[in-house]
PDB file of C-alpha atoms in Angstrom:
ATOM      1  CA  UNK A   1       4.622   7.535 -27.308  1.00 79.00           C
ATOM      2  CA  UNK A   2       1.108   8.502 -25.829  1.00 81.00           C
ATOM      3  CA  UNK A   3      -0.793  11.169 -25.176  1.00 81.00           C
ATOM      4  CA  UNK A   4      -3.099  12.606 -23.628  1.00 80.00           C
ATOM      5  CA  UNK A   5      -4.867  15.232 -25.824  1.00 77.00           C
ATOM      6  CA  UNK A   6      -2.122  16.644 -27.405  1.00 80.00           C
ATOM      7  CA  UNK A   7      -0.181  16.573 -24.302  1.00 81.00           C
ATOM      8  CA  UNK A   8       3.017  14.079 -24.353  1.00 81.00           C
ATOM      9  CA  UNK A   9       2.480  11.640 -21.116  1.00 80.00           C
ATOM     10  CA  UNK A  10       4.769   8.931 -21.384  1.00 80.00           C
ATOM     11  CA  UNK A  11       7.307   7.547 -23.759  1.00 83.00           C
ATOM     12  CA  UNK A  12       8.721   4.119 -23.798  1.00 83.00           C
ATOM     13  CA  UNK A  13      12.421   2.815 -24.901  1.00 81.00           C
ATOM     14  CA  UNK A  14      12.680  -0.763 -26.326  1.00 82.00           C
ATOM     15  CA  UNK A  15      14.139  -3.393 -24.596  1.00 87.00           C
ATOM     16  CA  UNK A  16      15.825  -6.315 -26.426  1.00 91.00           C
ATOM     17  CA  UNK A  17      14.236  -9.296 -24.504  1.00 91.00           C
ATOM     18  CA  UNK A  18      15.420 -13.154 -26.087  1.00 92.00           C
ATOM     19  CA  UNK A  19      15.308 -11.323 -29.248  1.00 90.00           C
ATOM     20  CA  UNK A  20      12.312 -10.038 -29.303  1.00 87.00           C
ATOM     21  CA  UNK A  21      11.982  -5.756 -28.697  1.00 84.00           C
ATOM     22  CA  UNK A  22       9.508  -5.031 -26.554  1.00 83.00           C
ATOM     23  CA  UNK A  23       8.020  -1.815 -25.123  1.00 80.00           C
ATOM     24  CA  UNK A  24       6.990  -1.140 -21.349  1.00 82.00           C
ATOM     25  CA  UNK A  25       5.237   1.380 -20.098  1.00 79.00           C
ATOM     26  CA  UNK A  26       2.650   2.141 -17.018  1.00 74.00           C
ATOM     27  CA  UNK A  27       0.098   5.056 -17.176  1.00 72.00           C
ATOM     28  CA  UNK A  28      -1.792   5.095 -13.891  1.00 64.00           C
ATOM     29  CA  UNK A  29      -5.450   7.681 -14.070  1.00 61.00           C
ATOM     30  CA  UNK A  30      -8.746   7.250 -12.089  1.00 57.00           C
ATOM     31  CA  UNK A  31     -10.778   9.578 -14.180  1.00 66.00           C
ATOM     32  CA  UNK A  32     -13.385   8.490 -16.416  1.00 72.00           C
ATOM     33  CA  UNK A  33     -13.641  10.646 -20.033  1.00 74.00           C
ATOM     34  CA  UNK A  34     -10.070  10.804 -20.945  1.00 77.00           C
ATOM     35  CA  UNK A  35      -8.306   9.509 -24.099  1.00 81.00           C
ATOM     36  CA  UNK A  36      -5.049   8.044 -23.917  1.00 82.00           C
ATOM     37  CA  UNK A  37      -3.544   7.729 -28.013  1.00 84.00           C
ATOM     38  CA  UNK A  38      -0.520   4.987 -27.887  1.00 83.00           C
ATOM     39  CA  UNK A  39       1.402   5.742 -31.380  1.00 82.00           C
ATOM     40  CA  UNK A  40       4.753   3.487 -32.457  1.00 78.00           C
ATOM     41  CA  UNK A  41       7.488   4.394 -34.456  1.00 76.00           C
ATOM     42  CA  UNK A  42       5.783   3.451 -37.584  1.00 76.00           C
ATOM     43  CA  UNK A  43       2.425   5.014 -37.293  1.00 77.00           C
ATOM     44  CA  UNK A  44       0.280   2.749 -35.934  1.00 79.00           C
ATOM     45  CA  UNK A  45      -2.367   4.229 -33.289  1.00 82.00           C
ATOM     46  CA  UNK A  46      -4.109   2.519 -30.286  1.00 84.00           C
ATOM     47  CA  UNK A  47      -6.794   4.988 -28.634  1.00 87.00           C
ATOM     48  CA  UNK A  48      -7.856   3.626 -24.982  1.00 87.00           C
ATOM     49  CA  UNK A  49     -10.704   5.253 -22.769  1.00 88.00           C
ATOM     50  CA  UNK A  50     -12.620   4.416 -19.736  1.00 87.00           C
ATOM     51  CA  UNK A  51     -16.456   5.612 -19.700  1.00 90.00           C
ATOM     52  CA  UNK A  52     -18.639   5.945 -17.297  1.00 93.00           C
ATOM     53  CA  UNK A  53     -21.778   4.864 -18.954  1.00 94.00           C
ATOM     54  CA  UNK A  54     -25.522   3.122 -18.563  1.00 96.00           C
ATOM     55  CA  UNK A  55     -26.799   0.369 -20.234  1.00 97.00           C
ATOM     56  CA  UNK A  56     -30.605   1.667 -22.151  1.00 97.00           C
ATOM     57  CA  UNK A  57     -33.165   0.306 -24.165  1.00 97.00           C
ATOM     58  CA  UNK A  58     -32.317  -2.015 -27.281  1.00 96.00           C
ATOM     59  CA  UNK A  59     -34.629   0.342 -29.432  1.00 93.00           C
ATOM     60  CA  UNK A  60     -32.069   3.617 -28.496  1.00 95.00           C
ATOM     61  CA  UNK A  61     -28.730   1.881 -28.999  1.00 94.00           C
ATOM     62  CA  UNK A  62     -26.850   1.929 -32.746  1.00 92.00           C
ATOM     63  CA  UNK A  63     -25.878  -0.674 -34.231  1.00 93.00           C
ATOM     64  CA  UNK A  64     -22.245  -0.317 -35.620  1.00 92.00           C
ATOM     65  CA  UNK A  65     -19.069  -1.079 -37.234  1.00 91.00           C
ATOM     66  CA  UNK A  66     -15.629   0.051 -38.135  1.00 90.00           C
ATOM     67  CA  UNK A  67     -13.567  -0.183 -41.232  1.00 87.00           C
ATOM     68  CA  UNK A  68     -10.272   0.790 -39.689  1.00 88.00           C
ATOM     69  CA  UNK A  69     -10.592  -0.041 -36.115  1.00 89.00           C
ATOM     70  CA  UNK A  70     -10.617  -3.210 -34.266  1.00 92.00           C
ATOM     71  CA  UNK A  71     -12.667  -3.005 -30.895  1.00 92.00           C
ATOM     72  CA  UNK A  72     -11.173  -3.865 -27.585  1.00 93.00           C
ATOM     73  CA  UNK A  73     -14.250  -3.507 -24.850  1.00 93.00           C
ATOM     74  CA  UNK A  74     -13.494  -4.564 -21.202  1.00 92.00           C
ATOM     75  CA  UNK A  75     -16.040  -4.102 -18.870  1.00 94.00           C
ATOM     76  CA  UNK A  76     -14.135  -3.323 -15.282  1.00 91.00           C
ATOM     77  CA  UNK A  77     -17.938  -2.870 -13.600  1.00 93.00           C
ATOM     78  CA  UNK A  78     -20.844  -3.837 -14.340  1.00 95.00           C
ATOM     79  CA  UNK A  79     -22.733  -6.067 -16.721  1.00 95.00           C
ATOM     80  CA  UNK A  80     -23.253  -5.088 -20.835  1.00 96.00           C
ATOM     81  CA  UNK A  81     -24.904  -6.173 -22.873  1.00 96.00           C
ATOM     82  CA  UNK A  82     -23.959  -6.637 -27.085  1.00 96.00           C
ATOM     83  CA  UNK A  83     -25.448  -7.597 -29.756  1.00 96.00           C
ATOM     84  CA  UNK A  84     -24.565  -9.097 -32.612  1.00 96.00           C
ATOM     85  CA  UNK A  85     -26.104  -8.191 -35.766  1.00 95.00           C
ATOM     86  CA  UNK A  86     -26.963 -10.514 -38.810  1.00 93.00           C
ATOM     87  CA  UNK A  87     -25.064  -9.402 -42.200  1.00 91.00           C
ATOM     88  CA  UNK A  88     -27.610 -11.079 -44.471  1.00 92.00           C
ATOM     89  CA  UNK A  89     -30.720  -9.424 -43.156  1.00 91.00           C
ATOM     90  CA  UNK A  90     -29.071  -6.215 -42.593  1.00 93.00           C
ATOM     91  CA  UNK A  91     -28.564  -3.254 -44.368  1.00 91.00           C
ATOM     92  CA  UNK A  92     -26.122   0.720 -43.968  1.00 91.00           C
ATOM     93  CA  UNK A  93     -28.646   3.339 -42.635  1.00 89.00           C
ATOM     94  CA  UNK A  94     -26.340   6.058 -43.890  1.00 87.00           C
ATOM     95  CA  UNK A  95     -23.216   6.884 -45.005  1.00 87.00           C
ATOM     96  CA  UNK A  96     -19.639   5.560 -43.541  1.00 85.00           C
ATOM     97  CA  UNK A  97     -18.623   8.253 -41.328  1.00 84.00           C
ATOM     98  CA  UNK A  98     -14.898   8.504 -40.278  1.00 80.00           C
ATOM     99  CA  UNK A  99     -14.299   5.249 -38.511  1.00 82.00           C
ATOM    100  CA  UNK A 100     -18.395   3.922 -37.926  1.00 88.00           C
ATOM    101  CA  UNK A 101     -21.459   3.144 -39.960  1.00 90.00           C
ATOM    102  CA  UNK A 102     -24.644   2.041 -38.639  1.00 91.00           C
ATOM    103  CA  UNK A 103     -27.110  -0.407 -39.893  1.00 93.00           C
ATOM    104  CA  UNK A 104     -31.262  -1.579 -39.986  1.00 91.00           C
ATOM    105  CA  UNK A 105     -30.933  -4.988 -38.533  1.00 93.00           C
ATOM    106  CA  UNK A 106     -33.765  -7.713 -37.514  1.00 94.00           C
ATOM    107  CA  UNK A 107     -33.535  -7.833 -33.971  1.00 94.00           C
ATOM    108  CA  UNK A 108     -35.282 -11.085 -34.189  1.00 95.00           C
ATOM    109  CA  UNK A 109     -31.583 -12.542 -35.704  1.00 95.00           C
ATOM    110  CA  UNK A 110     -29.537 -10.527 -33.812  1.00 96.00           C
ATOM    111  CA  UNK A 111     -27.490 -12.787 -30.683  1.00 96.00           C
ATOM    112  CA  UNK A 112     -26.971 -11.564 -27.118  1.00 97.00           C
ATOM    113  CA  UNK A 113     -24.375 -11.698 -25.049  1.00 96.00           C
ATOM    114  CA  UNK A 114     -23.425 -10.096 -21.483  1.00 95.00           C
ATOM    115  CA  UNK A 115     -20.159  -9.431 -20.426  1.00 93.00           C
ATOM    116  CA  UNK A 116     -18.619  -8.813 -17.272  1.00 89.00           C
ATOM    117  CA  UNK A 117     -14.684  -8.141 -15.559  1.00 90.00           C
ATOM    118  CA  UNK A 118     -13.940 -12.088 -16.340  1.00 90.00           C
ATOM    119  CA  UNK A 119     -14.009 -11.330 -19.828  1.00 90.00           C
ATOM    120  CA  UNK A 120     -13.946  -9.350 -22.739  1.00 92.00           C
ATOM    121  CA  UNK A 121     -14.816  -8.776 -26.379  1.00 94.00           C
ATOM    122  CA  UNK A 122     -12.954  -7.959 -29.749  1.00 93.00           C
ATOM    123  CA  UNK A 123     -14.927  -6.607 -32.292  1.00 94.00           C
ATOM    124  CA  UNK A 124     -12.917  -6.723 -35.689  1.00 93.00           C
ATOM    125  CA  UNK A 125     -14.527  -4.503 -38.819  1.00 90.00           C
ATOM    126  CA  UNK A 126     -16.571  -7.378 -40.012  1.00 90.00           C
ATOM    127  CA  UNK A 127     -18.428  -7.737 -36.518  1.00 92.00           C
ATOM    128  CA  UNK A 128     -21.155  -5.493 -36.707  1.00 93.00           C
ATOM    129  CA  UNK A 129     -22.622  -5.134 -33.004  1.00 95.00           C
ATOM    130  CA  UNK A 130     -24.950  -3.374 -30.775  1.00 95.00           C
ATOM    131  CA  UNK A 131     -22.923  -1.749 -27.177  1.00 95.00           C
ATOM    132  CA  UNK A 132     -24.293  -0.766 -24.260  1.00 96.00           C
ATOM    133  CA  UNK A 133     -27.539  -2.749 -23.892  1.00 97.00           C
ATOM    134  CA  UNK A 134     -29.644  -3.217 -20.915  1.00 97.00           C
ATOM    135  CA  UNK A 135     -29.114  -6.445 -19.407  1.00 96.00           C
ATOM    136  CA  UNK A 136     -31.543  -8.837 -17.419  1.00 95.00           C
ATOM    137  CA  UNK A 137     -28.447 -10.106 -15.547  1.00 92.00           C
ATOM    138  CA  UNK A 138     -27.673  -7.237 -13.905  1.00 92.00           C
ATOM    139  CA  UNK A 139     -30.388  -4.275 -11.760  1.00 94.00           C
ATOM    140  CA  UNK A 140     -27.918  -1.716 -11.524  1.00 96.00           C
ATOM    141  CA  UNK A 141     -27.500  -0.732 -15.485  1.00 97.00           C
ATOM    142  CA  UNK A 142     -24.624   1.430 -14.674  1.00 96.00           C
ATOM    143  CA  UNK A 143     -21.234   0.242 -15.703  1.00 95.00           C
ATOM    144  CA  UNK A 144     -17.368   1.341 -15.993  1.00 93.00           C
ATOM    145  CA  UNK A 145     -15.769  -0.132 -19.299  1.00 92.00           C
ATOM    146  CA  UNK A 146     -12.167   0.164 -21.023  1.00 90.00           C
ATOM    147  CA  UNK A 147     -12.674   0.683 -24.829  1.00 91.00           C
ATOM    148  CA  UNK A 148      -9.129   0.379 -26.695  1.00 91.00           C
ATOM    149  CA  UNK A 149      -9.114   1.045 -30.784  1.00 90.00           C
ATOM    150  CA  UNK A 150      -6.898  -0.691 -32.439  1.00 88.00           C
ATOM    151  CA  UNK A 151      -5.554   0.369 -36.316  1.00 87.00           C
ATOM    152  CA  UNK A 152      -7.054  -2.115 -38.338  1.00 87.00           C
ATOM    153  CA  UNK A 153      -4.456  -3.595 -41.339  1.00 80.00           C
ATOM    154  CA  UNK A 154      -5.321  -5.732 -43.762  1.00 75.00           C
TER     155      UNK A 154
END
């Protein structure tokens, strides 16, 4: 199934393919904001969005990570930039919040990299990173990126 909001949009039926059951389906949208929430037969949950956003200073950007959720980030325009943030030199700034906590870092360990459509990047809960950073690569901060959340099982 998946929705939209609350709102049913699409349901697929399994197909038996060389013994393996597989599910098709094709959602087509052009607008920016929206939530699309994939849910199987057995519970698991995929959330996908595309944003609109802008790259900003390193000093305004949270670091972050998710117990539950792997991170699926595809940048379809644009360049971003993430960081990666040391686990030895860093340490929770608050509480776990449903599905993020940030942390203090030392920017001077944290490693940069830029992505761009010919690639993208899986952030898994122990991958504690840093989105939407302004890039020297690119002028034009402004970028269009798919972010999918994945259930996380152990």
């Amino acid at each position: 199934f998946v929705y939209v909001g609350s709102e049913l949009a699409g349901v697929a039926m399994p197909q038996v393919i060389d013994g393996d059951t597989l599910y098709f389906l094709t959602i087509q949208s052009d607008r920016a904001g929206e939530k699309l929430t994939f849910q199987t037969e057995d519970g698991t949950t995929l959330v996908a969005s595309v944003e609109d956003s802008q790259n900003g200073p390193l000093g305004k950007r949270n670091s972050e990570s998710h117990y539950h959720h792997i991170d699926f980030q595809y940048v379809v325009k644009g360049v971003e930039r993430f960081g990666i943030i040391d686990h030895l030199t860093s340490v929770p700034k608050d509480m776990y919040k449903p599905d993020v906590i940030h942390y203090n870092y030392n920017v001077t360990k944290t490693r940069f990299y830029d992505s761009n459509p010919k690639e993208f990047f899986l952030f898994f809960p122990s991958d504690w990173h840093i989105a939407k950073i302004e890039s020297p690569k690119s002028k034009d901060q402004n970028i269009r990126v798919v972010v999918v959340k994945v259930d996380y099982i152990e």
